[in-house]
C-alpha positions as protocol buffer text, in pm:
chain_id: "A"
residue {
  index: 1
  type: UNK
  ca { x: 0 y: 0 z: 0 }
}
residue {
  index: 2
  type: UNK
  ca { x: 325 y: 235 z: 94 }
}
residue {
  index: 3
  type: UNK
  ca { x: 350 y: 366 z: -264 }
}
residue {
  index: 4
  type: UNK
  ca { x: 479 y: 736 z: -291 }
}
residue {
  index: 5
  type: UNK
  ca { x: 344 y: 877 z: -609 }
}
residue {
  index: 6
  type: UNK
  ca { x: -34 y: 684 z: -544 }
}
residue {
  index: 7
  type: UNK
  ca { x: -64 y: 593 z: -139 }
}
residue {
  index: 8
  type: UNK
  ca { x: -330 y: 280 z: -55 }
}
residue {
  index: 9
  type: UNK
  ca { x: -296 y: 250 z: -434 }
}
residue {
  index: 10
  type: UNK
  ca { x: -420 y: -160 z: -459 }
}
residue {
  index: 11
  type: UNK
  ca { x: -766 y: -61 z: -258 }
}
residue {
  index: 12
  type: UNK
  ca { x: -854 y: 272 z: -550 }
}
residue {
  index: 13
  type: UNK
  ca { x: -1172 y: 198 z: -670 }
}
residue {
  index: 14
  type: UNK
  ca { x: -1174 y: 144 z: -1042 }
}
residue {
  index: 15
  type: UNK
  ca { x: -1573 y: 143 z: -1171 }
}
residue {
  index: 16
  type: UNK
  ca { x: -1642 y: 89 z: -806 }
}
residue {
  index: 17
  type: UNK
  ca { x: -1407 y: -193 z: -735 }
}
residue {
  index: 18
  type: UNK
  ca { x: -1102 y: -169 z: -526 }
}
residue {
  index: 19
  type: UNK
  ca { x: -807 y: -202 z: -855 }
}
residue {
  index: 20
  type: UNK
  ca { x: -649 y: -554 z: -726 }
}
residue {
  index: 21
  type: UNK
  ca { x: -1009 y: -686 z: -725 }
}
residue {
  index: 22
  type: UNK
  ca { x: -989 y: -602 z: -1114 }
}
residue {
  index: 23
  type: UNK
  ca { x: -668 y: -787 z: -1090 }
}
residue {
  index: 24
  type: UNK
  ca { x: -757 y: -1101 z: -937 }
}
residue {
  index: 25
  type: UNK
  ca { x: -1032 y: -1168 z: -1122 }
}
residue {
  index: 26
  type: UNK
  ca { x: -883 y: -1109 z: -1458 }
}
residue {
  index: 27
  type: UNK
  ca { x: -568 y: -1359 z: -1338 }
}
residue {
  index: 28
  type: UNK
  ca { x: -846 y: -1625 z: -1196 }
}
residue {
  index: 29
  type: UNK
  ca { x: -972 y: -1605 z: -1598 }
}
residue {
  index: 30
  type: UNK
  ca { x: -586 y: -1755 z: -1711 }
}
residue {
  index: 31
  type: UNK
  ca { x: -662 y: -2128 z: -1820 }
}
residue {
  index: 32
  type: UNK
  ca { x: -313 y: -2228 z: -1720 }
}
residue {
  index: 33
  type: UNK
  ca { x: -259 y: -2106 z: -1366 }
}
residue {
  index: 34
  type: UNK
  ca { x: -412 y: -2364 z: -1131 }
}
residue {
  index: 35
  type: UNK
  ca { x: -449 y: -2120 z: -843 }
}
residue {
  index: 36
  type: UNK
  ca { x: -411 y: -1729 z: -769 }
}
residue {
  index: 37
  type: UNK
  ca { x: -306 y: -1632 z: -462 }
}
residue {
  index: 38
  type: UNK
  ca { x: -272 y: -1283 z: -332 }
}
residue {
  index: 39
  type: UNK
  ca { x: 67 y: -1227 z: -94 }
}
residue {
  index: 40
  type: UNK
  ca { x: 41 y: -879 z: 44 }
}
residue {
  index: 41
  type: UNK
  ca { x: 142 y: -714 z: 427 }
}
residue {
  index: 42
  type: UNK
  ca { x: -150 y: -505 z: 439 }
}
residue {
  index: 43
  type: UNK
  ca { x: -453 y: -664 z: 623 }
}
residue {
  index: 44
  type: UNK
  ca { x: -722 y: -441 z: 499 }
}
residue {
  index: 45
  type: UNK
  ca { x: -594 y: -566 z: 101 }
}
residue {
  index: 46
  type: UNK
  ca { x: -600 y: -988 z: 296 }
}
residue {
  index: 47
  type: UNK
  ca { x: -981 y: -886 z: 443 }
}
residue {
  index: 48
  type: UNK
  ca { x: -1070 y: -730 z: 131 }
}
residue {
  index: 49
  type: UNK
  ca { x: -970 y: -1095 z: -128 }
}
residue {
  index: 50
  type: UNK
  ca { x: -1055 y: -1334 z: 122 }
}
residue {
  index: 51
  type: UNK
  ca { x: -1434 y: -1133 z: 141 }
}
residue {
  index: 52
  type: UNK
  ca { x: -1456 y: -1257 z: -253 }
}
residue {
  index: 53
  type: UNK
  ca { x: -1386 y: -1563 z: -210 }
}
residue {
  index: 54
  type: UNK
  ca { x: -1012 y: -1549 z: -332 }
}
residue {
  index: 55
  type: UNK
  ca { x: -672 y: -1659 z: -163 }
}
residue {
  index: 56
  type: UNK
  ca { x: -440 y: -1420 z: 11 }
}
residue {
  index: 57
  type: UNK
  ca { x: -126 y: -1488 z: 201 }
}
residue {
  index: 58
  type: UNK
  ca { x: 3 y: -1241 z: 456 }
}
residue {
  index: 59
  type: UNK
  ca { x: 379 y: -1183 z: 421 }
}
residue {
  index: 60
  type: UNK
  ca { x: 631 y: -992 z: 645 }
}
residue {
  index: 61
  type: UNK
  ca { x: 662 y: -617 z: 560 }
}
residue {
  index: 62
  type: UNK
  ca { x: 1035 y: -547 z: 539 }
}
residue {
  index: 63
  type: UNK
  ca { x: 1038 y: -716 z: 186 }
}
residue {
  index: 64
  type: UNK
  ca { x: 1207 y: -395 z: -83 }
}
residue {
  index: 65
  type: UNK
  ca { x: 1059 y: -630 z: -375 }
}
residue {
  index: 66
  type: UNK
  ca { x: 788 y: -823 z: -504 }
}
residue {
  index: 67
  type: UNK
  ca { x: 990 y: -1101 z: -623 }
}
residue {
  index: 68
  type: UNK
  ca { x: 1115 y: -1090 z: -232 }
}
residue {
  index: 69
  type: UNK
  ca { x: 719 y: -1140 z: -140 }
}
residue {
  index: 70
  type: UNK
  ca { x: 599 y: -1415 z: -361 }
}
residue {
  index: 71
  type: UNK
  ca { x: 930 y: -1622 z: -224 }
}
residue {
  index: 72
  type: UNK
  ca { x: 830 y: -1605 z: 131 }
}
residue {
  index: 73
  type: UNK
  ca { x: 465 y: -1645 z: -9 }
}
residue {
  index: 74
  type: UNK
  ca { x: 587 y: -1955 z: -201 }
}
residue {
  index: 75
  type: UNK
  ca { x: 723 y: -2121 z: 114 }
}
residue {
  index: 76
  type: UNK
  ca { x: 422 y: -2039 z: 336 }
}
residue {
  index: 77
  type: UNK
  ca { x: 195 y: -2215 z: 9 }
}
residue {
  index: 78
  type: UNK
  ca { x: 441 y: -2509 z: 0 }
}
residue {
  index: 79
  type: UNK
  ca { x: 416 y: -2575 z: 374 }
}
residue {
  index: 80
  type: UNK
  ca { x: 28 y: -2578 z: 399 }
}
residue {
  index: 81
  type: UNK
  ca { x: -56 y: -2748 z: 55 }
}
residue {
  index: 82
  type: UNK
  ca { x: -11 y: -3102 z: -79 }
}
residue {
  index: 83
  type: UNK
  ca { x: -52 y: -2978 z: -444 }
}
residue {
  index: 84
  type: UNK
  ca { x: 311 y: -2969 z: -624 }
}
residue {
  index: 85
  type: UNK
  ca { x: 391 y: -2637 z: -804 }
}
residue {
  index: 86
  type: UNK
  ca { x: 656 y: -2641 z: -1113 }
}
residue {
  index: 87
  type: UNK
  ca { x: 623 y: -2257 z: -1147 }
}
residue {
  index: 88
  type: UNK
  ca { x: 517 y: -1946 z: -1003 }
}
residue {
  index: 89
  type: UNK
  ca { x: 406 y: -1600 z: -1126 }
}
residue {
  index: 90
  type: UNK
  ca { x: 429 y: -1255 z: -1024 }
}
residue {
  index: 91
  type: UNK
  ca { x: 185 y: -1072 z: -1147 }
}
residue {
  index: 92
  type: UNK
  ca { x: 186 y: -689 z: -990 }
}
residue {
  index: 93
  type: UNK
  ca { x: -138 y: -558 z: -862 }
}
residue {
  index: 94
  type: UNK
  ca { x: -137 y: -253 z: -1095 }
}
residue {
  index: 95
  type: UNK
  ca { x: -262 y: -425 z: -1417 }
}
residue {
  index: 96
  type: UNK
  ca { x: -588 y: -397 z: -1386 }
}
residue {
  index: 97
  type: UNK
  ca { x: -645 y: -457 z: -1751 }
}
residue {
  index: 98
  type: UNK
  ca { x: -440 y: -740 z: -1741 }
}
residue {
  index: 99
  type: UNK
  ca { x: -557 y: -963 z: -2005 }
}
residue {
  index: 100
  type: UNK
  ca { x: -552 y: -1311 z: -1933 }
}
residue {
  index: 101
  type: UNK
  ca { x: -476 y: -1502 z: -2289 }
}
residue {
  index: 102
  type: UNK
  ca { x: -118 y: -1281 z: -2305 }
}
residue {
  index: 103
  type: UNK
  ca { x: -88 y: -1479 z: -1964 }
}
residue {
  index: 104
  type: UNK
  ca { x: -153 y: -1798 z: -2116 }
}
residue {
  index: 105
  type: UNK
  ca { x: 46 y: -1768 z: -2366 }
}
residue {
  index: 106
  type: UNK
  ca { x: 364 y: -1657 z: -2187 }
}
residue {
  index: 107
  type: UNK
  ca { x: 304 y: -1918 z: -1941 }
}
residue {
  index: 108
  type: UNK
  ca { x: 311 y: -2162 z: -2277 }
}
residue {
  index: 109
  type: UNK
  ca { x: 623 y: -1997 z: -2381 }
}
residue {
  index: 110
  type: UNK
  ca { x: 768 y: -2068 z: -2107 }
}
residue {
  index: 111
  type: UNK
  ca { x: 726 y: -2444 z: -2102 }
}
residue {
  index: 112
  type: UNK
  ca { x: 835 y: -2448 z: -2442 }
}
residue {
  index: 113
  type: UNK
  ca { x: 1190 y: -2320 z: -2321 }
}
residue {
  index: 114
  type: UNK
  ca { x: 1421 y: -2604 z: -2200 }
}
residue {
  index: 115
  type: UNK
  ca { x: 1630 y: -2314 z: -2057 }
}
residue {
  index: 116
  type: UNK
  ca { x: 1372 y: -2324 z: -1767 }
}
residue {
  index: 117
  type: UNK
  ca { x: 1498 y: -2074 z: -1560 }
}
residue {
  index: 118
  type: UNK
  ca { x: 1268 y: -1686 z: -1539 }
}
residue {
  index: 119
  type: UNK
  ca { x: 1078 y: -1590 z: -1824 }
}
residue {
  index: 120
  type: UNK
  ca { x: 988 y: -1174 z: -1801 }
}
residue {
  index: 121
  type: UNK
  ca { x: 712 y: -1011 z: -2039 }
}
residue {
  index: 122
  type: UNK
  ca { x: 866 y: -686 z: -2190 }
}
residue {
  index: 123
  type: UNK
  ca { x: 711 y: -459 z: -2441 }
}
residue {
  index: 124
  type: UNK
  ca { x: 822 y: -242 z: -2744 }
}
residue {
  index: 125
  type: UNK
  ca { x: 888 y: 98 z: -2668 }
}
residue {
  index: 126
  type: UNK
  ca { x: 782 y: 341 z: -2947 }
}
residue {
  index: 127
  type: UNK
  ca { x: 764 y: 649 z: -2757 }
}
residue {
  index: 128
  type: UNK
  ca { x: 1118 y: 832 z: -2707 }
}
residue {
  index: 129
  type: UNK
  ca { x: 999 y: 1026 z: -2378 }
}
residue {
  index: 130
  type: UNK
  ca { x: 923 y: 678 z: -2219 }
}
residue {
  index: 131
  type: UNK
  ca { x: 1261 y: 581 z: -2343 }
}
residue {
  index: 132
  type: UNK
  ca { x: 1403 y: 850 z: -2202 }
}
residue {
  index: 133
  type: UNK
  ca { x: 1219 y: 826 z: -1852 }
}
residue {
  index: 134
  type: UNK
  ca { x: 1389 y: 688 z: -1575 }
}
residue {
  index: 135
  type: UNK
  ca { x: 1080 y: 546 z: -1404 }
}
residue {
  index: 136
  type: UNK
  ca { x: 1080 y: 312 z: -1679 }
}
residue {
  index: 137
  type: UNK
  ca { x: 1283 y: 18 z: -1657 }
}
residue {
  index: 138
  type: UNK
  ca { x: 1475 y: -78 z: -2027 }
}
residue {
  index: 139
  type: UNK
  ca { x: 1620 y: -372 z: -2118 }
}
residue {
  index: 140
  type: UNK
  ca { x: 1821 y: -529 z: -2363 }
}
residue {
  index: 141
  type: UNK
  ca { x: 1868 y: -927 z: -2543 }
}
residue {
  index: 142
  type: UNK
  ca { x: 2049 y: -1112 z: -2710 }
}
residue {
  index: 143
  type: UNK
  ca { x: 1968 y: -1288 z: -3026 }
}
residue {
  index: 144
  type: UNK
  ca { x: 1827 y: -1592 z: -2851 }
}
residue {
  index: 145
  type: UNK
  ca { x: 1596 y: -1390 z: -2656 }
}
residue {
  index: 146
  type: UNK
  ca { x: 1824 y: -1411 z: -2327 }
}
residue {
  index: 147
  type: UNK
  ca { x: 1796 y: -1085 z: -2131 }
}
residue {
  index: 148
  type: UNK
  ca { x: 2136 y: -937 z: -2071 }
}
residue {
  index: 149
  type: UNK
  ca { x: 2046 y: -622 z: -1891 }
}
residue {
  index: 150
  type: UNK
  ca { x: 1807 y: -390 z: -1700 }
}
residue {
  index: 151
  type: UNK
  ca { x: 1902 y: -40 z: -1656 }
}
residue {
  index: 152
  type: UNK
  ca { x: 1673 y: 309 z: -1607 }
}
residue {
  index: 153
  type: UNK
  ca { x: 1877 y: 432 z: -1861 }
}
residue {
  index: 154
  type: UNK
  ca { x: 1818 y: 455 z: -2240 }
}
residue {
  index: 155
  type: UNK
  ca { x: 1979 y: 139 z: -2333 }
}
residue {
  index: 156
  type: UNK
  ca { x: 2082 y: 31 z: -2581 }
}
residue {
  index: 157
  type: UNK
  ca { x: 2227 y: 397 z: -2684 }
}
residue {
  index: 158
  type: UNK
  ca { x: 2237 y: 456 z: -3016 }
}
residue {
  index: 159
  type: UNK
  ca { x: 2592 y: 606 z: -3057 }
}
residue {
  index: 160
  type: UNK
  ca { x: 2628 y: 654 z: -3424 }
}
residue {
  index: 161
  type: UNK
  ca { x: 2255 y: 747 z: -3458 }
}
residue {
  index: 162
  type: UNK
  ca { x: 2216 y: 588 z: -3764 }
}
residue {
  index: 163
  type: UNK
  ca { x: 2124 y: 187 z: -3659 }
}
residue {
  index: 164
  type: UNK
  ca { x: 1800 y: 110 z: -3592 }
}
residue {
  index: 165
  type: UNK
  ca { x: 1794 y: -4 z: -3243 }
}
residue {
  index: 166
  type: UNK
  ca { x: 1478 y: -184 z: -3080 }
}
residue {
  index: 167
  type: UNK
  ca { x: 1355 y: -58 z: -2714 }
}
residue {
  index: 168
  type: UNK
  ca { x: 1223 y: -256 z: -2503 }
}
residue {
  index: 169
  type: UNK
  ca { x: 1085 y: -177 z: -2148 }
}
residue {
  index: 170
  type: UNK
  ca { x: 1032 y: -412 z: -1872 }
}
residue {
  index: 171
  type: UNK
  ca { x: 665 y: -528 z: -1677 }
}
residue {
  index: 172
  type: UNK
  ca { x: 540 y: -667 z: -1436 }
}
residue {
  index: 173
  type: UNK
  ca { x: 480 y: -998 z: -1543 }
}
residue {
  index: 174
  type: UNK
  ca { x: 778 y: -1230 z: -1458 }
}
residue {
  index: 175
  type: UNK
  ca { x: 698 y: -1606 z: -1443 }
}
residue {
  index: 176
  type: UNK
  ca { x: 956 y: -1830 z: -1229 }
}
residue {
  index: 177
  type: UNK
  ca { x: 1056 y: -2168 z: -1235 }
}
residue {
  index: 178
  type: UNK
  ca { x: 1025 y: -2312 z: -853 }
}
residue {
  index: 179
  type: UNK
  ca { x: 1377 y: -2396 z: -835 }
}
residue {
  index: 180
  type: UNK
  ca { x: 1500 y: -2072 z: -996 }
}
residue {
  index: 181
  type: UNK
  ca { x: 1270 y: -1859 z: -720 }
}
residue {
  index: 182
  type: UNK
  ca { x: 1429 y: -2020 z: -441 }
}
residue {
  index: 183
  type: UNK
  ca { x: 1773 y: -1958 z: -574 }
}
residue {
  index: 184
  type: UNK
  ca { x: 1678 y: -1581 z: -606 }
}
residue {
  index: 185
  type: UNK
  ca { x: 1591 y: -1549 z: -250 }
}
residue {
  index: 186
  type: UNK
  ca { x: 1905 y: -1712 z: -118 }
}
residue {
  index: 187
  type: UNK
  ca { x: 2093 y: -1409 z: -251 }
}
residue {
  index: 188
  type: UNK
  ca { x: 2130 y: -1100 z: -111 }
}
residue {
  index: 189
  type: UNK
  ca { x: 2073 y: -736 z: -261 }
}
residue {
  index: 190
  type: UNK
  ca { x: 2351 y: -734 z: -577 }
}
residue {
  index: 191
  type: UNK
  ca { x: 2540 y: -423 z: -668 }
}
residue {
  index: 192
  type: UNK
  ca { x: 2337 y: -375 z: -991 }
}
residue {
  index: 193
  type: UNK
  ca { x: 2022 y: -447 z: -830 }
}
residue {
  index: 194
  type: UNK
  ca { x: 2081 y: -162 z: -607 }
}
residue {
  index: 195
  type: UNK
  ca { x: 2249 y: 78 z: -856 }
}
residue {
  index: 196
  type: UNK
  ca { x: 1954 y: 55 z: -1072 }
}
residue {
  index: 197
  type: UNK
  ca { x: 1677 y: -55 z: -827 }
}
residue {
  index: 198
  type: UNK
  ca { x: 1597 y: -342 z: -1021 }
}
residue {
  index: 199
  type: UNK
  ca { x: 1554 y: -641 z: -842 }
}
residue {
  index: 200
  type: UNK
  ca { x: 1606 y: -906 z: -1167 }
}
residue {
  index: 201
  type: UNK
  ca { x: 1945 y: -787 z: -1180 }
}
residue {
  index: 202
  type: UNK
  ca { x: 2031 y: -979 z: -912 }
}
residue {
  index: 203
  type: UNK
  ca { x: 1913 y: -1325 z: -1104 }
}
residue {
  index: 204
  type: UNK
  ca { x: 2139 y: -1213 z: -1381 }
}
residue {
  index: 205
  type: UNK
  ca { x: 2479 y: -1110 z: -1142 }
}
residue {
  index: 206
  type: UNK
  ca { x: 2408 y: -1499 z: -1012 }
}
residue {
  index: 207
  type: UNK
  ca { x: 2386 y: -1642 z: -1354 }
}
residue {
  index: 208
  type: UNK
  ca { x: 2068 y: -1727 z: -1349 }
}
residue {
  index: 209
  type: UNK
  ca { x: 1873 y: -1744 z: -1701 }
}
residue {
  index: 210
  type: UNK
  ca { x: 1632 y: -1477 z: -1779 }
}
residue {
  index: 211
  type: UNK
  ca { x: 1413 y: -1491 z: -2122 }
}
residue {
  index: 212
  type: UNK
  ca { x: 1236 y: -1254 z: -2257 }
}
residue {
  index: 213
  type: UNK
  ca { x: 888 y: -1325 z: -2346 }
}
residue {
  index: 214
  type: UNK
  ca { x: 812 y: -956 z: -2618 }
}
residue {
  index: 215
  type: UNK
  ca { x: 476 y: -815 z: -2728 }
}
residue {
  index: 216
  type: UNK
  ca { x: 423 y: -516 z: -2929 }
}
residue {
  index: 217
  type: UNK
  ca { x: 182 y: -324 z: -2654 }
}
residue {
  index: 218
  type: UNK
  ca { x: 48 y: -367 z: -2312 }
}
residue {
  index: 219
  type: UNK
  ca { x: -226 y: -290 z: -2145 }
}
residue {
  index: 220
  type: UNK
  ca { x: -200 y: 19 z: -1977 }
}
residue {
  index: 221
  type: UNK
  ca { x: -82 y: 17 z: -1605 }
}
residue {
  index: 222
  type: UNK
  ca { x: -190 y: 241 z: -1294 }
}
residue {
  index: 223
  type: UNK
  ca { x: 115 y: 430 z: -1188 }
}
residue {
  index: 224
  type: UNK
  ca { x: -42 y: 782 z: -1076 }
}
residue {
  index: 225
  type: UNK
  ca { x: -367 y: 873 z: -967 }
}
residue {
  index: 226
  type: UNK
  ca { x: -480 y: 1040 z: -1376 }
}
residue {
  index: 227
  type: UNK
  ca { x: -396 y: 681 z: -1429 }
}
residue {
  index: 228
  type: UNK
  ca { x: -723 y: 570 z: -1250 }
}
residue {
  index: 229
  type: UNK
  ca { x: -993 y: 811 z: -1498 }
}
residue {
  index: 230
  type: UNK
  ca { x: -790 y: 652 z: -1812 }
}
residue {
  index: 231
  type: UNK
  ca { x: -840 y: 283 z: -1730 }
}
residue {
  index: 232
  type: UNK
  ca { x: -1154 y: 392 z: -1603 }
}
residue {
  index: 233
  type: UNK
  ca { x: -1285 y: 467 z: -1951 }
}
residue {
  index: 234
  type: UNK
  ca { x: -1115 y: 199 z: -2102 }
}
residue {
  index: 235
  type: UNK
  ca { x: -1304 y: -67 z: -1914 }
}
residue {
  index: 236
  type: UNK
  ca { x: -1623 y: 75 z: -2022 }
}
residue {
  index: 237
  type: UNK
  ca { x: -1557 y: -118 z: -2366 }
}
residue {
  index: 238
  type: UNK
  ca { x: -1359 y: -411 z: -2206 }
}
residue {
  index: 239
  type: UNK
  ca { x: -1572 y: -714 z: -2269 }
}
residue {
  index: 240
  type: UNK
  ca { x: -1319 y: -894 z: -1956 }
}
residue {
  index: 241
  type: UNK
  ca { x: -1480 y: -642 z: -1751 }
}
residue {
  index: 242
  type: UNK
  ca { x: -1856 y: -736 z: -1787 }
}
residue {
  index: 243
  type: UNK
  ca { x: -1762 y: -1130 z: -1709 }
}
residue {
  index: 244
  type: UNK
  ca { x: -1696 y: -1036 z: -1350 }
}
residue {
  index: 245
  type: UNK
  ca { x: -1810 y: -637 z: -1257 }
}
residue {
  index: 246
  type: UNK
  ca { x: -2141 y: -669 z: -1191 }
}
């Protein structure tokens, strides 16, 4: 809830439903996750899921990142469930267009790779102010589709000016093998990860596989409060939205 540029952001009403209500349902619509789970710190967000019916785990409230929650999340899961879990994802609770078939197929995607490893959903950037802004996390591949870097930065920097470069920008949609998750949490906070305040840096200082799942646009995020009246209007012509908003 402790968010600086939208405070008790998860509980906003969107079309008079708190935002991670928009969230949850949408995820509970993805064929090919067997359960959806909630971790949060904040009780009123745990009282709020478990009051529709959904799952919620409360976690400690000293984690800096969400990848930090879902481990501890993970482990509380594991210890009171006899159902066996190959992979885990983070889904952030500020997508409340989130559209469940992109899900689907990223979670596909991800099977497909026999890398295993952390698959992350990125999307083309076509605007140069959002390349430019440092709120917006970059990142750059290789030619398998292996991510090599985050940075807030414009990367890659086109020195020459005359190559045509393709911009990518991170989300919030990072999908983890179990044994790849519980390798990330042994590690401390890496020297990148802190430089650039991006916690999958610290998978990639520790060698651990990262591949890029890319679309050409996402659905737009809530960042801000302005952010709220946009996906407001949006969902007014979302036929997701009508399954579940009654």
């Amino acid at each position: 809830m402790a968010s600086s540029r939208f405070p008790n952001k998860p509980m906003a009403k969107i079309n008079g439903m708190p935002m991670i209500g928009h969230v949850y349902h949408r995820a509970r619509m993805c064929k090919n996750l067997s359960d959806v789970y909630v971790a949060t710190c904040d009780k009123i967000i745990i009282d709020y899921v478990t009051s529709i019916g959904g799952k919620a785990i409360l976690t400690k409230n000293t984690h800096e990142t969400a990848s930090e929650r879902i481990a501890e999340a993970f482990q509380i899961i594991n210890t009171s469930n006899l159902i066996s879990y190959n992979s885990i994802m983070l889904i952030q609770g500020d997508e409340p267009l989130l559209n469940p078939i992109v899900l689907d197929e990223m979670i596909g995607f991800h099977n497909n790779k026999s890398s295993g490893g952390i698959t992350n959903l990125i999307c083309e950037i076509n605007d140069i102010d959002i390349f430019n802004d440092p709120n917006v996390v970059k990142v750059v591949k290789n030619k398998d589709g292996r991510i090599l870097y985050f940075s807030r930065s414009a990367i890659p920097y086109n020195f020459k000016g005359k190559n045509k470069i393709f911009k990518w920008k991170q989300t919030g949609l990072i999908l983890f093998d179990i044994q790849a998750l519980e390798i990330y949490a042994k590690y401390n906070i890496s020297e990148l990860e802190k430089v650039e305040s991006v916690d999958m840096n610290r998978a990639l200082e520790n060698n651990i596989i990262i591949n890029a799942y890319p679309v050409k646009e996402m659905s737009h995020a809530v960042d801000i409060p302005e952010d709220i009246i946009i996906v407001s209007e949006l969902m007014v012509k979302d036929i997701l939205t009508k399954l579940y908003l009654n």
